[in-house]
Amino acid sequence: MQRNAERFLIKLLRGISTDHIETVRDAWRALLSDQEEAIPVIKKKLNSNAWKNNPPGPLPKYFGILLALLSEMDGDAFRQEVMRLGSIKLHPVHRRTLNVLAKRLEDAPSVYLAETVPVFIAIDVANSRRVIRNLQRWSKTKGLSLNDVTRFDVIAERPELDYLGRYNLFFSGIVLTQPTIQLKGLISWIETLNNEVTFYHEVGHHVLGHSEGGQVAEQEGEANAYARSMIRASRPVFFFVVDVFKKPLKLVLKPLFPQSKRNSKRAT
């Protein structure tokens, strides 16, 4: 019923205004699951004179959230709404938001995982075809669940980014980073393994219902455990060999590198 969609939309906006992660996430998922009823309610909310005036309080956030949600639901409806809003008077703050989100019209998913989860890959990511193949393989790992994940965004790895992956707590989306140059040989293999672990780690935050991923040590530990279980399912032969030689290697390497430390970026 449309009343349910209205109720969940009010709940979503209330969660945005209070920065309450669980409220936003639950309302977002509920609206996505009932798109037929939700789309007219969102369009009605966007068809308001409020966007013409100086936006008080959380109103700028509301405008962006409504547009982002519509873009996730229906590309044609989003395009029509962008064109309509672009032709009427808007406050400059909302005009900037509209211009930023309108860029989504230029994007098309590179692939869908589990048939329904879109993947968007930045143009400066190296070897996007290989990235797609890897994501498709990882997403089929036995025991992995992508239920309610809204999207994957693969962006270029940059020195200023302090993460390899990130779980969007509000909207159940996942961001992954990839190199901008094509790697080869052993370096490429290690990079792929690291990216696979990051993929499982971020999915783990989602599956386990974490609300503060990357900020709470206990949740990080749980996401790491989930990633370990998935990587073992994905690469059973490799981990059998690792288990066999792990102790002998430790005994050999420990005297050689007593002070060694591994510096790496952390998935969050």
CSV table of C-alpha atoms in Angstrom, one decimal:
chain,number,residue,atom,x,y,z
A,1,MET,CA,0.0,0.0,0.0
A,2,GLN,CA,1.1,3.6,-0.7
A,3,ARG,CA,0.6,4.4,2.9
A,4,ASN,CA,3.4,2.0,3.8
A,5,ALA,CA,5.7,3.7,1.3
A,6,GLU,CA,4.9,7.1,2.8
A,7,ARG,CA,5.6,5.8,6.2
A,8,PHE,CA,9.0,4.3,5.3
A,9,LEU,CA,9.9,7.5,3.4
A,10,ILE,CA,9.2,9.6,6.5
A,11,LYS,CA,11.3,7.1,8.5
A,12,LEU,CA,14.1,7.4,6.0
A,13,LEU,CA,14.2,11.2,6.2
A,14,ARG,CA,14.0,11.1,9.9
A,15,GLY,CA,17.0,8.7,10.0
A,16,ILE,CA,18.9,11.1,7.7
A,17,SER,CA,18.2,14.1,9.9
A,18,THR,CA,19.4,12.2,13.0
A,19,ASP,CA,22.3,10.3,11.4
A,20,HIS,CA,20.7,7.1,12.7
A,21,ILE,CA,22.3,4.3,10.5
A,22,GLU,CA,19.9,1.5,11.3
A,23,THR,CA,16.8,3.7,10.7
A,24,VAL,CA,18.1,4.8,7.3
A,25,ARG,CA,19.2,1.3,6.3
A,26,ASP,CA,16.0,-0.4,7.2
A,27,ALA,CA,13.8,2.3,5.5
A,28,TRP,CA,15.9,2.3,2.4
A,29,ARG,CA,15.7,-1.5,2.1
A,30,ALA,CA,11.9,-1.4,2.7
A,31,LEU,CA,11.4,1.2,-0.1
A,32,LEU,CA,13.6,-0.7,-2.5
A,33,SER,CA,11.6,-3.9,-1.9
A,34,ASP,CA,8.3,-2.1,-2.8
A,35,GLN,CA,9.3,0.1,-5.7
A,36,GLU,CA,5.9,0.1,-7.4
A,37,GLU,CA,4.4,1.9,-4.5
A,38,ALA,CA,7.5,3.9,-3.5
A,39,ILE,CA,8.3,5.6,-6.8
A,40,PRO,CA,5.1,7.7,-7.0
A,41,VAL,CA,5.6,8.8,-3.3
A,42,ILE,CA,9.2,9.9,-4.0
A,43,LYS,CA,8.2,11.8,-7.1
A,44,LYS,CA,5.4,13.5,-5.2
A,45,LYS,CA,7.9,14.5,-2.5
A,46,LEU,CA,10.3,15.9,-5.2
A,47,ASN,CA,7.4,17.9,-6.7
A,48,SER,CA,7.5,20.4,-3.9
A,49,ASN,CA,8.0,24.2,-3.8
A,50,ALA,CA,10.4,23.6,-0.9
A,51,TRP,CA,13.3,23.1,-3.2
A,52,LYS,CA,13.0,26.6,-4.6
A,53,ASN,CA,13.8,28.3,-1.3
A,54,ASN,CA,16.8,28.6,1.0
A,55,PRO,CA,17.1,25.1,2.5
A,56,PRO,CA,17.0,25.0,6.3
A,57,GLY,CA,18.4,22.2,8.4
A,58,PRO,CA,18.6,18.8,6.8
A,59,LEU,CA,16.6,19.8,3.6
A,60,PRO,CA,19.7,19.6,1.3
A,61,LYS,CA,20.3,16.1,2.4
A,62,TYR,CA,16.7,15.2,1.8
A,63,PHE,CA,16.8,16.4,-1.8
A,64,GLY,CA,19.9,14.4,-2.6
A,65,ILE,CA,18.6,11.2,-0.8
A,66,LEU,CA,15.3,11.3,-2.7
A,67,LEU,CA,17.1,11.6,-6.0
A,68,ALA,CA,19.6,8.9,-5.2
A,69,LEU,CA,16.9,6.6,-4.1
A,70,LEU,CA,14.9,7.2,-7.3
A,71,SER,CA,18.0,6.5,-9.4
A,72,GLU,CA,18.4,3.1,-7.7
A,73,MET,CA,14.8,2.2,-8.4
A,74,ASP,CA,14.1,3.3,-11.9
A,75,GLY,CA,16.5,4.8,-14.4
A,76,ASP,CA,13.7,6.1,-16.7
A,77,ALA,CA,11.8,7.8,-13.8
A,78,PHE,CA,15.1,9.2,-12.5
A,79,ARG,CA,15.9,10.7,-16.0
A,80,GLN,CA,12.5,12.2,-16.3
A,81,GLU,CA,12.7,13.8,-12.8
A,82,VAL,CA,16.2,15.2,-13.5
A,83,MET,CA,14.9,16.8,-16.7
A,84,ARG,CA,11.8,18.2,-14.9
A,85,LEU,CA,13.8,19.6,-12.0
A,86,GLY,CA,16.4,21.0,-14.4
A,87,SER,CA,13.7,23.1,-16.1
A,88,ILE,CA,12.3,24.8,-13.0
A,89,LYS,CA,13.6,27.2,-10.4
A,90,LEU,CA,15.7,25.6,-7.7
A,91,HIS,CA,17.7,27.1,-4.9
A,92,PRO,CA,21.5,27.1,-5.9
A,93,VAL,CA,22.2,24.5,-3.2
A,94,HIS,CA,19.7,22.0,-4.6
A,95,ARG,CA,20.8,22.9,-8.2
A,96,ARG,CA,24.3,21.8,-7.4
A,97,THR,CA,23.0,18.6,-5.9
A,98,LEU,CA,20.9,17.9,-9.0
A,99,ASN,CA,23.9,18.5,-11.3
A,100,VAL,CA,26.1,16.1,-9.3
A,101,LEU,CA,23.5,13.3,-9.2
A,102,ALA,CA,22.5,13.9,-12.9
A,103,LYS,CA,26.0,12.5,-13.8
A,104,ARG,CA,24.5,9.1,-12.8
A,105,LEU,CA,22.6,9.2,-16.1
A,106,GLU,CA,25.9,8.8,-17.9
A,107,ASP,CA,26.7,5.6,-15.9
A,108,ALA,CA,25.7,2.2,-16.9
A,109,PRO,CA,26.5,-0.9,-14.8
A,110,SER,CA,29.5,-2.9,-16.1
A,111,VAL,CA,27.9,-6.1,-14.8
A,112,TYR,CA,25.4,-7.4,-12.4
A,113,LEU,CA,26.4,-9.8,-9.5
A,114,ALA,CA,23.9,-12.4,-8.4
A,115,GLU,CA,21.8,-11.1,-11.3
A,116,THR,CA,20.5,-8.0,-9.4
A,117,VAL,CA,23.4,-6.1,-7.8
A,118,PRO,CA,24.9,-3.5,-10.3
A,119,VAL,CA,28.6,-2.9,-10.5
A,120,PHE,CA,29.9,0.5,-11.6
A,121,ILE,CA,33.6,0.7,-12.5
A,122,ALA,CA,35.5,4.0,-12.9
A,123,ILE,CA,37.1,4.6,-16.3
A,124,ASP,CA,40.6,5.1,-14.8
A,125,VAL,CA,40.6,1.6,-13.3
A,126,ALA,CA,43.0,-0.7,-15.2
A,127,ASN,CA,41.8,-3.8,-16.9
A,128,SER,CA,38.1,-3.5,-16.1
A,129,ARG,CA,37.4,-6.9,-17.9
A,130,ARG,CA,39.7,-8.7,-15.4
A,131,VAL,CA,38.0,-6.9,-12.5
A,132,ILE,CA,34.6,-8.0,-13.8
A,133,ARG,CA,35.8,-11.6,-14.1
A,134,ASN,CA,37.2,-11.6,-10.6
A,135,LEU,CA,34.0,-10.1,-9.1
A,136,GLN,CA,31.8,-12.6,-10.9
A,137,ARG,CA,34.0,-15.5,-9.6
A,138,TRP,CA,34.1,-14.1,-6.0
A,139,SER,CA,30.4,-13.5,-5.9
A,140,LYS,CA,29.7,-17.2,-6.6
A,141,THR,CA,31.8,-18.4,-3.7
A,142,LYS,CA,29.9,-21.1,-1.8
A,143,GLY,CA,28.1,-19.6,1.3
A,144,LEU,CA,28.5,-16.0,0.2
A,145,SER,CA,25.3,-13.9,0.3
A,146,LEU,CA,24.7,-10.6,-1.5
A,147,ASN,CA,21.1,-10.2,-0.4
A,148,ASP,CA,20.2,-6.6,0.0
A,149,VAL,CA,23.5,-5.2,-1.2
A,150,THR,CA,22.4,-2.2,-3.4
A,151,ARG,CA,25.5,-1.7,-5.5
A,152,PHE,CA,29.3,-2.0,-5.9
A,153,ASP,CA,31.4,0.9,-6.9
A,154,VAL,CA,35.0,0.2,-8.1
A,155,ILE,CA,37.1,3.3,-7.9
A,156,ALA,CA,40.8,4.0,-8.7
A,157,GLU,CA,43.3,3.2,-5.9
A,158,ARG,CA,44.9,6.5,-4.8
A,159,PRO,CA,47.7,7.3,-2.3
A,160,GLU,CA,45.3,9.6,-0.4
A,161,LEU,CA,42.8,6.8,0.2
A,162,ASP,CA,43.4,4.9,3.5
A,163,TYR,CA,41.3,1.9,2.6
A,164,LEU,CA,41.0,-0.9,0.0
A,165,GLY,CA,37.3,-1.3,0.5
A,166,ARG,CA,34.5,0.4,2.4
A,167,TYR,CA,31.0,-0.6,3.4
A,168,ASN,CA,28.4,2.2,3.0
A,169,LEU,CA,26.5,1.7,6.2
A,170,PHE,CA,23.5,3.8,5.3
A,171,PHE,CA,22.7,2.3,1.9
A,172,SER,CA,24.2,-1.1,2.0
A,173,GLY,CA,26.6,-0.4,-0.9
A,174,ILE,CA,30.2,-1.4,-1.2
A,175,VAL,CA,33.2,0.6,-2.5
A,176,LEU,CA,36.3,-1.3,-3.7
A,177,THR,CA,39.6,0.2,-5.0
A,178,GLN,CA,41.6,-1.1,-7.9
A,179,PRO,CA,45.0,-0.1,-9.4
A,180,THR,CA,45.2,2.4,-12.3
A,181,ILE,CA,48.1,0.5,-13.9
A,182,GLN,CA,48.1,-3.1,-15.1
A,183,LEU,CA,50.1,-5.3,-12.8
A,184,LYS,CA,51.9,-8.5,-13.8
A,185,GLY,CA,53.4,-11.7,-12.4
A,186,LEU,CA,53.6,-12.3,-8.6
A,187,ILE,CA,52.6,-8.7,-7.8
A,188,SER,CA,49.4,-9.1,-9.8
A,189,TRP,CA,48.6,-12.4,-8.0
A,190,ILE,CA,49.2,-10.8,-4.5
A,191,GLU,CA,47.1,-7.8,-5.4
A,192,THR,CA,44.2,-10.0,-6.6
A,193,LEU,CA,44.4,-12.1,-3.4
A,194,ASN,CA,44.3,-8.9,-1.3
A,195,ASN,CA,41.4,-7.5,-3.3
A,196,GLU,CA,39.5,-10.8,-2.9
A,197,VAL,CA,39.9,-10.7,0.9
A,198,THR,CA,38.8,-7.1,0.9
A,199,PHE,CA,35.7,-8.0,-1.1
A,200,TYR,CA,34.7,-10.7,1.4
A,201,HIS,CA,35.5,-8.5,4.3
A,202,GLU,CA,33.1,-5.7,3.1
A,203,VAL,CA,30.4,-8.2,2.3
A,204,GLY,CA,31.0,-9.6,5.8
A,205,HIS,CA,30.1,-6.2,7.3
A,206,HIS,CA,26.9,-6.3,5.4
A,207,VAL,CA,25.9,-9.9,6.1
A,208,LEU,CA,26.7,-9.6,9.8
A,209,GLY,CA,24.6,-6.4,10.0
A,210,HIS,CA,27.4,-4.2,11.3
A,211,SER,CA,26.4,-0.6,12.0
A,212,GLU,CA,29.9,0.7,12.7
A,213,GLY,CA,32.2,-1.2,10.3
A,214,GLY,CA,35.8,-0.1,10.5
A,215,GLN,CA,35.3,1.7,13.8
A,216,VAL,CA,34.7,-1.1,16.3
A,217,ALA,CA,37.4,-3.7,16.8
A,218,GLU,CA,34.9,-6.5,17.5
A,219,GLN,CA,33.1,-5.9,14.2
A,220,GLU,CA,36.4,-5.8,12.3
A,221,GLY,CA,37.3,-9.1,13.8
A,222,GLU,CA,34.0,-10.6,12.8
A,223,ALA,CA,34.4,-9.3,9.2
A,224,ASN,CA,37.9,-10.7,9.1
A,225,ALA,CA,36.6,-14.1,10.2
A,226,TYR,CA,33.9,-14.0,7.6
A,227,ALA,CA,36.6,-13.1,4.9
A,228,ARG,CA,38.8,-16.0,6.1
A,229,SER,CA,35.9,-18.5,5.8
A,230,MET,CA,35.1,-17.3,2.3
A,231,ILE,CA,38.7,-17.2,1.0
A,232,ARG,CA,39.1,-20.8,2.2
A,233,ALA,CA,36.0,-21.8,0.3
A,234,SER,CA,37.2,-20.0,-2.8
A,235,ARG,CA,40.8,-21.3,-2.7
A,236,PRO,CA,40.8,-24.6,-0.9
A,237,VAL,CA,43.9,-26.0,-2.5
A,238,PHE,CA,45.9,-22.9,-1.8
A,239,PHE,CA,45.0,-22.9,1.9
A,240,PHE,CA,45.6,-26.6,2.2
A,241,VAL,CA,49.2,-26.0,1.1
A,242,VAL,CA,49.5,-22.9,3.4
A,243,ASP,CA,48.3,-25.0,6.4
A,244,VAL,CA,50.8,-27.7,5.6
A,245,PHE,CA,53.8,-25.4,5.3
A,246,LYS,CA,52.7,-22.6,7.7
A,247,LYS,CA,54.6,-23.8,10.8
A,248,PRO,CA,57.8,-24.8,9.0
A,249,LEU,CA,57.9,-21.4,7.3
A,250,LYS,CA,57.4,-19.6,10.6
A,251,LEU,CA,60.3,-21.5,12.1
A,252,VAL,CA,62.6,-20.6,9.2
A,253,LEU,CA,61.6,-17.0,8.8
A,254,LYS,CA,61.3,-15.9,12.4
A,255,PRO,CA,65.1,-15.7,13.1
A,256,LEU,CA,65.7,-13.9,9.8
A,257,PHE,CA,63.1,-11.1,10.4
A,258,PRO,CA,62.7,-10.7,14.2
A,259,GLN,CA,61.6,-7.0,13.8
A,260,SER,CA,59.6,-7.3,10.6
A,261,LYS,CA,56.3,-5.5,10.3
A,262,ARG,CA,53.8,-5.6,7.5
A,263,ASN,CA,52.4,-2.2,6.6
A,264,SER,CA,49.2,-2.4,4.6
A,265,LYS,CA,46.0,-0.5,4.0
A,266,ARG,CA,43.1,-1.7,6.0
A,267,ALA,CA,39.7,-2.6,4.7
A,268,THR,CA,37.0,-0.9,6.7
